[in-house]
PDB file of C-alpha atoms in Angstrom:
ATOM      1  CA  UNK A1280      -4.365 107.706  19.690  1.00 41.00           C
ATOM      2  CA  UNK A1281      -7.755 106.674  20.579  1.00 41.00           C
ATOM      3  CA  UNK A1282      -9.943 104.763  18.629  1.00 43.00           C
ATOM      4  CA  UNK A1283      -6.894 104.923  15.620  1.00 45.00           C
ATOM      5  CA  UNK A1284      -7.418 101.281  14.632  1.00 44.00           C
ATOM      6  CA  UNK A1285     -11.265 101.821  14.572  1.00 43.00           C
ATOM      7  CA  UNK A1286     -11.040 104.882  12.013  1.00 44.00           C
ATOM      8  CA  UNK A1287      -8.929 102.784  10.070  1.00 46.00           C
ATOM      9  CA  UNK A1288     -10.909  99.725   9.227  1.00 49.00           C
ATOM     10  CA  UNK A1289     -13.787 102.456   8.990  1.00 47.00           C
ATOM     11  CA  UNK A1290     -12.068 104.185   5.857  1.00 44.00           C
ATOM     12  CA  UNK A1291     -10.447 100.673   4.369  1.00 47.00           C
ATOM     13  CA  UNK A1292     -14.349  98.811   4.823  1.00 50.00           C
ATOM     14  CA  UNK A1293     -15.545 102.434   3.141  1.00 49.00           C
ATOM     15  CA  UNK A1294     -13.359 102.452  -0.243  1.00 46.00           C
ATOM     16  CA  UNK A1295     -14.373  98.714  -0.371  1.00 50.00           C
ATOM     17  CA  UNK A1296     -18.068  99.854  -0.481  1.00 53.00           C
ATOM     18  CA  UNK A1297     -17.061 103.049  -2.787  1.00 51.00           C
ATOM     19  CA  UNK A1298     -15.974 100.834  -5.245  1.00 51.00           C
ATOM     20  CA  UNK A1299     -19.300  98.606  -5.264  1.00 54.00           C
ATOM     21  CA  UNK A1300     -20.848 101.492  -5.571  1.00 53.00           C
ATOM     22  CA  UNK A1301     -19.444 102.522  -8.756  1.00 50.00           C
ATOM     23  CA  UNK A1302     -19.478  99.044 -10.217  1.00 50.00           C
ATOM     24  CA  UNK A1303     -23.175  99.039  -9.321  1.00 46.00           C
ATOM     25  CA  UNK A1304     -23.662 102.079 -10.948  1.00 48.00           C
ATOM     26  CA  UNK A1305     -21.650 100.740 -14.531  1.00 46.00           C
ATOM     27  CA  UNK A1306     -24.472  98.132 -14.153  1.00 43.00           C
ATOM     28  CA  UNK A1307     -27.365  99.886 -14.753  1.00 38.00           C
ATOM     29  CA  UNK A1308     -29.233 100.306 -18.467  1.00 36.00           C
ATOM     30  CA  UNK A1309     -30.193 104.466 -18.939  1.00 37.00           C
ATOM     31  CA  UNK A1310     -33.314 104.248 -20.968  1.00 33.00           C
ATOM     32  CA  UNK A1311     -35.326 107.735 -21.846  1.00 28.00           C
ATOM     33  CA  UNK A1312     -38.079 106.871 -19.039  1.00 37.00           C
ATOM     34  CA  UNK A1313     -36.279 107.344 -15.141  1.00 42.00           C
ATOM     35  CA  UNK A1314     -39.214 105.335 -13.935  1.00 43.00           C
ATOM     36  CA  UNK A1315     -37.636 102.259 -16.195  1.00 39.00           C
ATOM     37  CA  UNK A1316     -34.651 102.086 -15.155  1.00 44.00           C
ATOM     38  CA  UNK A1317     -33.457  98.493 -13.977  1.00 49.00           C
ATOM     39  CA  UNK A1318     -30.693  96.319 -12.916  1.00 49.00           C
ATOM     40  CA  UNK A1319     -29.179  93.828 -15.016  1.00 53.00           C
ATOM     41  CA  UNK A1320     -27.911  90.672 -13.534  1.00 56.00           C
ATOM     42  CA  UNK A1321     -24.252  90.922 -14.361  1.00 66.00           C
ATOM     43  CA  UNK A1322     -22.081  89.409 -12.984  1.00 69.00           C
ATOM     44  CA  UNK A1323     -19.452  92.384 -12.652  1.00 78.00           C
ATOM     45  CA  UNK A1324     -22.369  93.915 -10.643  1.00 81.00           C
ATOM     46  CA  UNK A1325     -22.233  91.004  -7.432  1.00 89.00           C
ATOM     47  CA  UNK A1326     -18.463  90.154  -7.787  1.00 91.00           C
ATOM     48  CA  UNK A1327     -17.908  92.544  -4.332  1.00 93.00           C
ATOM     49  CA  UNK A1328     -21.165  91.600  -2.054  1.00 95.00           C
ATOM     50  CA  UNK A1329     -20.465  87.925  -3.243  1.00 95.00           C
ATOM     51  CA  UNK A1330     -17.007  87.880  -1.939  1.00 96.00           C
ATOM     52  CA  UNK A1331     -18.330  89.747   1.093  1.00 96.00           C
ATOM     53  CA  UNK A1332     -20.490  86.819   1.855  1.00 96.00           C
ATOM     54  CA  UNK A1333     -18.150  83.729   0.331  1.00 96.00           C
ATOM     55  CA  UNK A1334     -15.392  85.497   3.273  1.00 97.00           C
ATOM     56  CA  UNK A1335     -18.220  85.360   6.290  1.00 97.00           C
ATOM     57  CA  UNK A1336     -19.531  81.674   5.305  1.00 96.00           C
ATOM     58  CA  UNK A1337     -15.669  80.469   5.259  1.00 97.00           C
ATOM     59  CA  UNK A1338     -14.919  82.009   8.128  1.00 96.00           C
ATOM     60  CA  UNK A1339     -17.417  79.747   9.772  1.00 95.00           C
ATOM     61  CA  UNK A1340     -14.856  76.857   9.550  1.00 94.00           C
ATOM     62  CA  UNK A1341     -11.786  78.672   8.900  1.00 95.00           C
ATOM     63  CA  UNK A1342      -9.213  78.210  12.097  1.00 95.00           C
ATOM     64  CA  UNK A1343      -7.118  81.003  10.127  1.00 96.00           C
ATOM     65  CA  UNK A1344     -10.268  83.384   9.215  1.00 96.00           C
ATOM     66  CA  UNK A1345     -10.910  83.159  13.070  1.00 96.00           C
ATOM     67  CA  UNK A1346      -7.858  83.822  14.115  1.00 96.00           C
ATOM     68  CA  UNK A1347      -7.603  86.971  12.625  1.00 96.00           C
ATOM     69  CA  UNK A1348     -11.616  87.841  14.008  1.00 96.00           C
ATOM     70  CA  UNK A1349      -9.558  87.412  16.860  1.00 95.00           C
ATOM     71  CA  UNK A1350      -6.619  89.487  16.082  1.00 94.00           C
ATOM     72  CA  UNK A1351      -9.251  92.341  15.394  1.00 93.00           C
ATOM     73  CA  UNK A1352     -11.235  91.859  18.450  1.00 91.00           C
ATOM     74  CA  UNK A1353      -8.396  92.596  20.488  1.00 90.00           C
ATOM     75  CA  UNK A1354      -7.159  95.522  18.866  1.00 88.00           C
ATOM     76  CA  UNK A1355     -10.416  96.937  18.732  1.00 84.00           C
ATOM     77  CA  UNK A1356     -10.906  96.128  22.607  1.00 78.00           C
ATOM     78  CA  UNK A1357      -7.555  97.998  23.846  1.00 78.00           C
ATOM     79  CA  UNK A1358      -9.109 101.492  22.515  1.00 73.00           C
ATOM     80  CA  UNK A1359     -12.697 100.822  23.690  1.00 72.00           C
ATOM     81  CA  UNK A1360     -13.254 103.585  26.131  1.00 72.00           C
ATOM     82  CA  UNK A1361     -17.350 102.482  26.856  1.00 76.00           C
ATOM     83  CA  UNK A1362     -19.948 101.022  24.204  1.00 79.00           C
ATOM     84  CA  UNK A1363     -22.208 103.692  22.330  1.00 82.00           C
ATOM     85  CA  UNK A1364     -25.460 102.469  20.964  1.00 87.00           C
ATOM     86  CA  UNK A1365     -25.260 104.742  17.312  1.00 94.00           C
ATOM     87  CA  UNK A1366     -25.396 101.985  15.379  1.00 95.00           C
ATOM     88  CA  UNK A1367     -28.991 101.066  16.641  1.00 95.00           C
ATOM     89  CA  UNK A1368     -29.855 104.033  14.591  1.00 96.00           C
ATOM     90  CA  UNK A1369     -27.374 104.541  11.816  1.00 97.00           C
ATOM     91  CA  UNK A1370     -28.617 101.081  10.358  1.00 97.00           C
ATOM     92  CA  UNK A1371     -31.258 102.960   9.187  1.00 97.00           C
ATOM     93  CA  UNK A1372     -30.280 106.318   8.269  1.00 97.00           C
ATOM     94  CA  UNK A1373     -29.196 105.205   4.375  1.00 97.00           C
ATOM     95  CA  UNK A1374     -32.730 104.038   4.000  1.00 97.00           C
ATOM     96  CA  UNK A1375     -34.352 106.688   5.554  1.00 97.00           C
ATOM     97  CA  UNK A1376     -32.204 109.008   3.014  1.00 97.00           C
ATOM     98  CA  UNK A1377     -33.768 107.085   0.168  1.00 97.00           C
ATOM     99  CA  UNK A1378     -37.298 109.142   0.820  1.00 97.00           C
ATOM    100  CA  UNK A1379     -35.688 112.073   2.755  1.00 97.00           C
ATOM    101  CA  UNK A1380     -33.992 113.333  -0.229  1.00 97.00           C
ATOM    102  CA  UNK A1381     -36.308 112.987  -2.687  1.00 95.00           C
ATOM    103  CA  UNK A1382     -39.136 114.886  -0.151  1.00 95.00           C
ATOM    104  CA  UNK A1383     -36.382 117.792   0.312  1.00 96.00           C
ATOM    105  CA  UNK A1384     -36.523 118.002  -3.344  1.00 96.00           C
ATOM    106  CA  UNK A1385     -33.570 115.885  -4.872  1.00 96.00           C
ATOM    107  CA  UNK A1386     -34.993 113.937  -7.697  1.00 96.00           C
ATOM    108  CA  UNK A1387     -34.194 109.838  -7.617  1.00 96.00           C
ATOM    109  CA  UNK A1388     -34.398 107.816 -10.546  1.00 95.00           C
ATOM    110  CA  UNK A1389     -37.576 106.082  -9.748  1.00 96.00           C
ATOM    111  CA  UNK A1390     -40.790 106.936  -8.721  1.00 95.00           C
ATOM    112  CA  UNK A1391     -42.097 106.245  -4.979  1.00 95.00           C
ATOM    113  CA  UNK A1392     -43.826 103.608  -5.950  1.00 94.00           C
ATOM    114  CA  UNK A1393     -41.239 101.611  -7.294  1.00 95.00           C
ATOM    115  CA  UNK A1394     -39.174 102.627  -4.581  1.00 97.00           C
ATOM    116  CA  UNK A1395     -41.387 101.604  -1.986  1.00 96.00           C
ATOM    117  CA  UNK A1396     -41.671  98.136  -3.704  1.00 95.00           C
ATOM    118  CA  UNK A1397     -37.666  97.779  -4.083  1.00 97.00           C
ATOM    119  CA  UNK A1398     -36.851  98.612  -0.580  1.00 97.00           C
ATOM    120  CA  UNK A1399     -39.700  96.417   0.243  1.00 96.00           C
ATOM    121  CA  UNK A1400     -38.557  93.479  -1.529  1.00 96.00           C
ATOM    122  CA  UNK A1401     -34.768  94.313  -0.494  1.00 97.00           C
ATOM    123  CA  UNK A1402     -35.809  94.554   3.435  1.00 97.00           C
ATOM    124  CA  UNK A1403     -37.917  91.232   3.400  1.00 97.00           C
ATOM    125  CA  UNK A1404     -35.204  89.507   1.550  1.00 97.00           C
ATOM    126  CA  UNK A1405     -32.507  90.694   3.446  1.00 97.00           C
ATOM    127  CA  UNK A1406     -34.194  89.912   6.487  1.00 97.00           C
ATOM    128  CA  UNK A1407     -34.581  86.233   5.834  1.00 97.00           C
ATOM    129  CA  UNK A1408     -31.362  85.549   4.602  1.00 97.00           C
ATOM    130  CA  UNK A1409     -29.806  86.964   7.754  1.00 97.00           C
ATOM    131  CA  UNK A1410     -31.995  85.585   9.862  1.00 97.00           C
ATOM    132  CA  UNK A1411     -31.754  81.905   8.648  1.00 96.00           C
ATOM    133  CA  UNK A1412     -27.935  82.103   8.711  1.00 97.00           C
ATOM    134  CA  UNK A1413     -28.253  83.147  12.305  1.00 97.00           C
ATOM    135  CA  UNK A1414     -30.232  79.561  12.672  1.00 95.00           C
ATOM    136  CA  UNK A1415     -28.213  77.334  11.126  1.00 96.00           C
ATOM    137  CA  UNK A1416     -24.920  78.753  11.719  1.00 96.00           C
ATOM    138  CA  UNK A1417     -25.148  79.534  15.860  1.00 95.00           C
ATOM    139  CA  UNK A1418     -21.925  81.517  16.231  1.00 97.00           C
ATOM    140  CA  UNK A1419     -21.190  83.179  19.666  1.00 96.00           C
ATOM    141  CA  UNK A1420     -21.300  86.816  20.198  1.00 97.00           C
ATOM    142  CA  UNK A1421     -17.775  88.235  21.148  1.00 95.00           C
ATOM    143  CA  UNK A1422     -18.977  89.310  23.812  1.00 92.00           C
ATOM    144  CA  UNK A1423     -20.895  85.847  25.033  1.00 94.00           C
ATOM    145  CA  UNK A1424     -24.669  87.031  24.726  1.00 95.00           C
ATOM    146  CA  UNK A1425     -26.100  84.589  22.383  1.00 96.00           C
ATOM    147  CA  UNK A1426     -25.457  82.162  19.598  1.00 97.00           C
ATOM    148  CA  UNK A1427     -26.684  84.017  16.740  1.00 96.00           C
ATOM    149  CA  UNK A1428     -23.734  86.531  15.556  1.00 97.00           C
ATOM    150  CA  UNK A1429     -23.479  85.531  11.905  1.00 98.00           C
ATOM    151  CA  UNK A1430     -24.413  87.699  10.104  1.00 97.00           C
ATOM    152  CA  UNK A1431     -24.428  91.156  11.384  1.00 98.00           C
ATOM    153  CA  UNK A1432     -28.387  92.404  10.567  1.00 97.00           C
ATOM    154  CA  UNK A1433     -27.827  95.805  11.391  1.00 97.00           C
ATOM    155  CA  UNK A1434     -24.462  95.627   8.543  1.00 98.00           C
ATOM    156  CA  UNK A1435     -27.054  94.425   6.460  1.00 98.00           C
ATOM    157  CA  UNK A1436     -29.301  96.681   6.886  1.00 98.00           C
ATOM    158  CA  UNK A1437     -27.294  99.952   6.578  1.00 98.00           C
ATOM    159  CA  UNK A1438     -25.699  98.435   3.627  1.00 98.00           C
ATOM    160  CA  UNK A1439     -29.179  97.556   1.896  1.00 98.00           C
ATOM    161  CA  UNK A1440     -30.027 100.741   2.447  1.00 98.00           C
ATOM    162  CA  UNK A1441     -26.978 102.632   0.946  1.00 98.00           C
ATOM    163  CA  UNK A1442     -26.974 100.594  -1.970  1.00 97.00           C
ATOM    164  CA  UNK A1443     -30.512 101.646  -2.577  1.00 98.00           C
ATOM    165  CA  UNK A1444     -29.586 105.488  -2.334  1.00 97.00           C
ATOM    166  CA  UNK A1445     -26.352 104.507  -4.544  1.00 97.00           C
ATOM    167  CA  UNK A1446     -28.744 103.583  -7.594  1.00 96.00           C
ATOM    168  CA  UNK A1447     -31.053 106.476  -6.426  1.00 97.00           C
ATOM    169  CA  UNK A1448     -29.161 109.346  -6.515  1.00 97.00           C
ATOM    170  CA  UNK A1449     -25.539 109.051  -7.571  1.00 95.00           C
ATOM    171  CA  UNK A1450     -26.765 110.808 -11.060  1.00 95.00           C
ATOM    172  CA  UNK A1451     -27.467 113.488  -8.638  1.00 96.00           C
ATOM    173  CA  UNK A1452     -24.092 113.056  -7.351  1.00 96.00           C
ATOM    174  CA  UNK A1453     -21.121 110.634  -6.301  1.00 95.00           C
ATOM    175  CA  UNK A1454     -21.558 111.587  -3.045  1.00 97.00           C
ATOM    176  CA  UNK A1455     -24.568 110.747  -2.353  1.00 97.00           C
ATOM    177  CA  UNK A1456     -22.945 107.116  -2.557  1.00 96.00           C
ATOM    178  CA  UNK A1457     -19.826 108.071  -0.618  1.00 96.00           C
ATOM    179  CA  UNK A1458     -22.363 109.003   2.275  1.00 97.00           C
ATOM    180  CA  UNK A1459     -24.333 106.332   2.431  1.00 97.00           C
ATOM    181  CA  UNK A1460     -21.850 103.708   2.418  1.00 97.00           C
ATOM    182  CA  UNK A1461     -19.450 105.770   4.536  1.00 97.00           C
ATOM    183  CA  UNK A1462     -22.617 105.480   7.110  1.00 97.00           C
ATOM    184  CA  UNK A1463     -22.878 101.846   6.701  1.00 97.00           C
ATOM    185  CA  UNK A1464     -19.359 101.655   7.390  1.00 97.00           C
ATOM    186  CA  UNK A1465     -19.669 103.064  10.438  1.00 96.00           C
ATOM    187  CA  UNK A1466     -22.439 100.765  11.619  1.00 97.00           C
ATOM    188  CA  UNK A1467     -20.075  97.341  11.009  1.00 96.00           C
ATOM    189  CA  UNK A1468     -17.008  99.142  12.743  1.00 95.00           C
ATOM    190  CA  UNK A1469     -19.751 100.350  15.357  1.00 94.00           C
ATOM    191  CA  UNK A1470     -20.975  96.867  15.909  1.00 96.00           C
ATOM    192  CA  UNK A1471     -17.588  95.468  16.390  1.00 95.00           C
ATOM    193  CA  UNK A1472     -16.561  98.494  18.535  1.00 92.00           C
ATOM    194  CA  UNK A1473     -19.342  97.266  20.750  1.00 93.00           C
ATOM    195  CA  UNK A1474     -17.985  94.000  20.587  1.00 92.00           C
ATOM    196  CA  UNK A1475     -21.635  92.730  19.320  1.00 95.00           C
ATOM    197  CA  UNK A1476     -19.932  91.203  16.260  1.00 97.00           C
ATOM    198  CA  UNK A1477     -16.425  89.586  14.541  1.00 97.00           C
ATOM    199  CA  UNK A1478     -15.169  91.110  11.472  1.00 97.00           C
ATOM    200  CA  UNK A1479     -16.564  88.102   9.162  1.00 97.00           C
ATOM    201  CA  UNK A1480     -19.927  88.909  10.835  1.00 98.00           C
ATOM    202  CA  UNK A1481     -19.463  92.818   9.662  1.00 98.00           C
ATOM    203  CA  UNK A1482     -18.095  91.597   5.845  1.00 97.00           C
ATOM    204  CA  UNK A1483     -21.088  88.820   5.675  1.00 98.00           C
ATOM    205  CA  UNK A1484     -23.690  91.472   6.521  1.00 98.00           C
ATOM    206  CA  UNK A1485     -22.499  94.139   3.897  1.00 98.00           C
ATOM    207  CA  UNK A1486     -22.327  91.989   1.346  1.00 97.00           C
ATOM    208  CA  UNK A1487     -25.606  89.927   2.181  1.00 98.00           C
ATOM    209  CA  UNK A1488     -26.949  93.774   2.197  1.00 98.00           C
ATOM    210  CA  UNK A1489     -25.984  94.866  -0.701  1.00 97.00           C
ATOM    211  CA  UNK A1490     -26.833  91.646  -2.518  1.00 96.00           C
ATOM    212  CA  UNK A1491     -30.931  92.148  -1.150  1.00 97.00           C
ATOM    213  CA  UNK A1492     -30.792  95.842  -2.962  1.00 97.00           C
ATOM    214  CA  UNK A1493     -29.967  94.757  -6.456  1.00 95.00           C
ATOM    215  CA  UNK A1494     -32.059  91.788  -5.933  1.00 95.00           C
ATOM    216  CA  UNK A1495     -35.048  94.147  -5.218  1.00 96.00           C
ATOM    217  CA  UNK A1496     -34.446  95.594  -8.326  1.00 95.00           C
ATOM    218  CA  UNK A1497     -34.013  92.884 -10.618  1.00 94.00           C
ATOM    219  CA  UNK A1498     -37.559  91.624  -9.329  1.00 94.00           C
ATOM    220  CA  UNK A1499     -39.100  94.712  -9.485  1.00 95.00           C
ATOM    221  CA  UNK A1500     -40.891  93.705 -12.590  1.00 93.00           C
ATOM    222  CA  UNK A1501     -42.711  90.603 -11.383  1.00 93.00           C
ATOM    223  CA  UNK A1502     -43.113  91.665  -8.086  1.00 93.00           C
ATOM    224  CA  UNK A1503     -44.963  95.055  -9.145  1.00 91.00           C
ATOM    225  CA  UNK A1504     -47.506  92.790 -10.948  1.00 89.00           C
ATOM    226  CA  UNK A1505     -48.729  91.891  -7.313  1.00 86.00           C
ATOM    227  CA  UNK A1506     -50.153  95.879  -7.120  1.00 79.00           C
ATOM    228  CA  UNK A1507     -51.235  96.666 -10.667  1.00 77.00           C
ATOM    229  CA  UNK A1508     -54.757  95.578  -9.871  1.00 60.00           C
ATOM    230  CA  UNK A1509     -57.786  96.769 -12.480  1.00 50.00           C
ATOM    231  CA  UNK A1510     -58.330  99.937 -10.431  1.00 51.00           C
ATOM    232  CA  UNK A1511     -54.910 102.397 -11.165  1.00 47.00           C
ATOM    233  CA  UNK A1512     -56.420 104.035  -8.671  1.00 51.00           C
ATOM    234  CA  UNK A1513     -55.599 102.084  -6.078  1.00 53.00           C
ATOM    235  CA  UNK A1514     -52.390 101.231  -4.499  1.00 52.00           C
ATOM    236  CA  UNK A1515     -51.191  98.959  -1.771  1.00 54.00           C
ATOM    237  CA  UNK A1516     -47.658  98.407  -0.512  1.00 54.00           C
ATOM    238  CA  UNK A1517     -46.340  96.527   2.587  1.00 52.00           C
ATOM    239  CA  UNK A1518     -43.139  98.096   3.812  1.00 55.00           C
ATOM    240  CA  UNK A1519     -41.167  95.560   5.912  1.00 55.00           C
ATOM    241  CA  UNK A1520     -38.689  97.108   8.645  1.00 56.00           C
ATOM    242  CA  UNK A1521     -35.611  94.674  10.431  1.00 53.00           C
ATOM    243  CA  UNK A1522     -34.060  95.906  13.572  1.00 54.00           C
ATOM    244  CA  UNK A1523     -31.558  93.035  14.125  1.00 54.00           C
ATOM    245  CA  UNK A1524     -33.779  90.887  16.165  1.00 57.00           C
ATOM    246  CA  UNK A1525     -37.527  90.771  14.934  1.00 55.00           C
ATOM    247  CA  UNK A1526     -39.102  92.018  11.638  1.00 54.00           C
ATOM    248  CA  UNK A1527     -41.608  94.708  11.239  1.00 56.00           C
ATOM    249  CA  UNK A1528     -44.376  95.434   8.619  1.00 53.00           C
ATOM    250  CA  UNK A1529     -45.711  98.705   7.566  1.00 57.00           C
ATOM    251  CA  UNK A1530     -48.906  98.682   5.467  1.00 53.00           C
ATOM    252  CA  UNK A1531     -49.221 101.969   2.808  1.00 53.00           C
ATOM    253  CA  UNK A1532     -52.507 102.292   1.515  1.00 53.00           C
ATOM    254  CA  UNK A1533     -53.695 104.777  -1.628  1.00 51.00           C
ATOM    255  CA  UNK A1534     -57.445 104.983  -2.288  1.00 48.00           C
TER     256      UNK A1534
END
């Protein structure tokens, strides 16, 4: 059947990311205020993303890790039919969910303030992580482009973004989660459908993702200092975008 082995790492990758999701949410403190609400650095919380990431940066020098990039490449090429370019947008469809729901009326745990400032701090972190491993580490594209496969950006990105929506809204409901990281699935299986990217590329990406959301988070409170000027009425965040090659920044102003 066509495209079998592609559906299948898409629902394995997917229960991976499930289950972050519901660690991630045993991580989090309920206090009375929603707008309070942050993450505590446990280490229960980053046991997934960092094994996501530990797998990609051994699979750098690993003859057996690339082997089996291999192994997958090839299966994956004998049911390619022609590439499809979805992933250029479902990378940022979790993110964009973040502010979608809460404008169609499904209340998220924080205010848009402080989720403007998370993402923020999430997307620029994200985006220089991913883009210095692409600098040191030089790996070839599967399909011979350019030297800068590891990591997979636009895995990083969905997966930033679905962690977001996981702490968001999965007191709203669990799927919510399932969504978003089903979504982000689909963008790693997508890029190595496309042959853009090995499986340690896809793996390192999710987890370097998911790692840049609870980060954003857990410096929420020092980095919100920046806008709490003496004027309340005031407000100024920069809202940094990464589309896999170049970053982006967005400037929202409140007077």
């Amino acid at each position: 059947m066509k495209l079998k082995f592609v559906f299948l790492l898409w629902v394995s990758f997917g229960i991976v990311g499930c289950l972050n999701a519901q660690q991630a949410n045993d991580s989090i403190v309920h206090v009375i205020e929603k707008d309070t609400t942050n993450l505590k650095l446990q280490f229960k919380s980053v046991v997934i993303p960092a094994v996501f990431v530990s797998y990609g940066i051994i699979g750098l020098e690993s003859g057996q890790i690339k082997g089996f990039n291999s192994g997958v490449r090839t299966e994956v090429a004998e049911h390619i039919d022609e590439k499809v370019s979805i992933d250029d947008f479902t990378q940022y469809a979790p993110l964009v969910s973040v502010y979608a729901l809460s404008a169609m009326g499904v209340e998220s745990k924080s205010s848009l303030k402080k989720r403007l400032i998370v993402s923020s701090t999430a997307t620029l972190l994200m985006a220089l992580t991913v883009n210095s491993f692409k600098m040191t580490a030089s790996v070839e594209r599967p399909d011979g482009t350019s030297f800068n496969s590891f990591p997979s950006g636009h895995t990083a990105t969905a997966f930033m973004g679905a962690e977001l929506m996981n702490q968001e809204y999965k007191h709203q409901s669990i799927w919510y989660s399932i969504a978003g990281y089903t979504v982000a699935t689909g963008t790693g299986v997508f890029r190595m459908y496309n042959n853009r990217h090995w499986l340690s590329d896809v793996v390192a990406g999710a987890g370097v993702g998911i790692l840049s959301a609870k980060a954003g988070y857990w410096l929420y409170p020092y980095v919100s200092k920046l806008f709490n000027g003496k004027k309340p009425n005031k407000a100024t965040t920069f809202l940094p975008m990464y589309d896999g090659k170049q970053v982006q920044v967005g400037l929202i102003s409140r007077f």
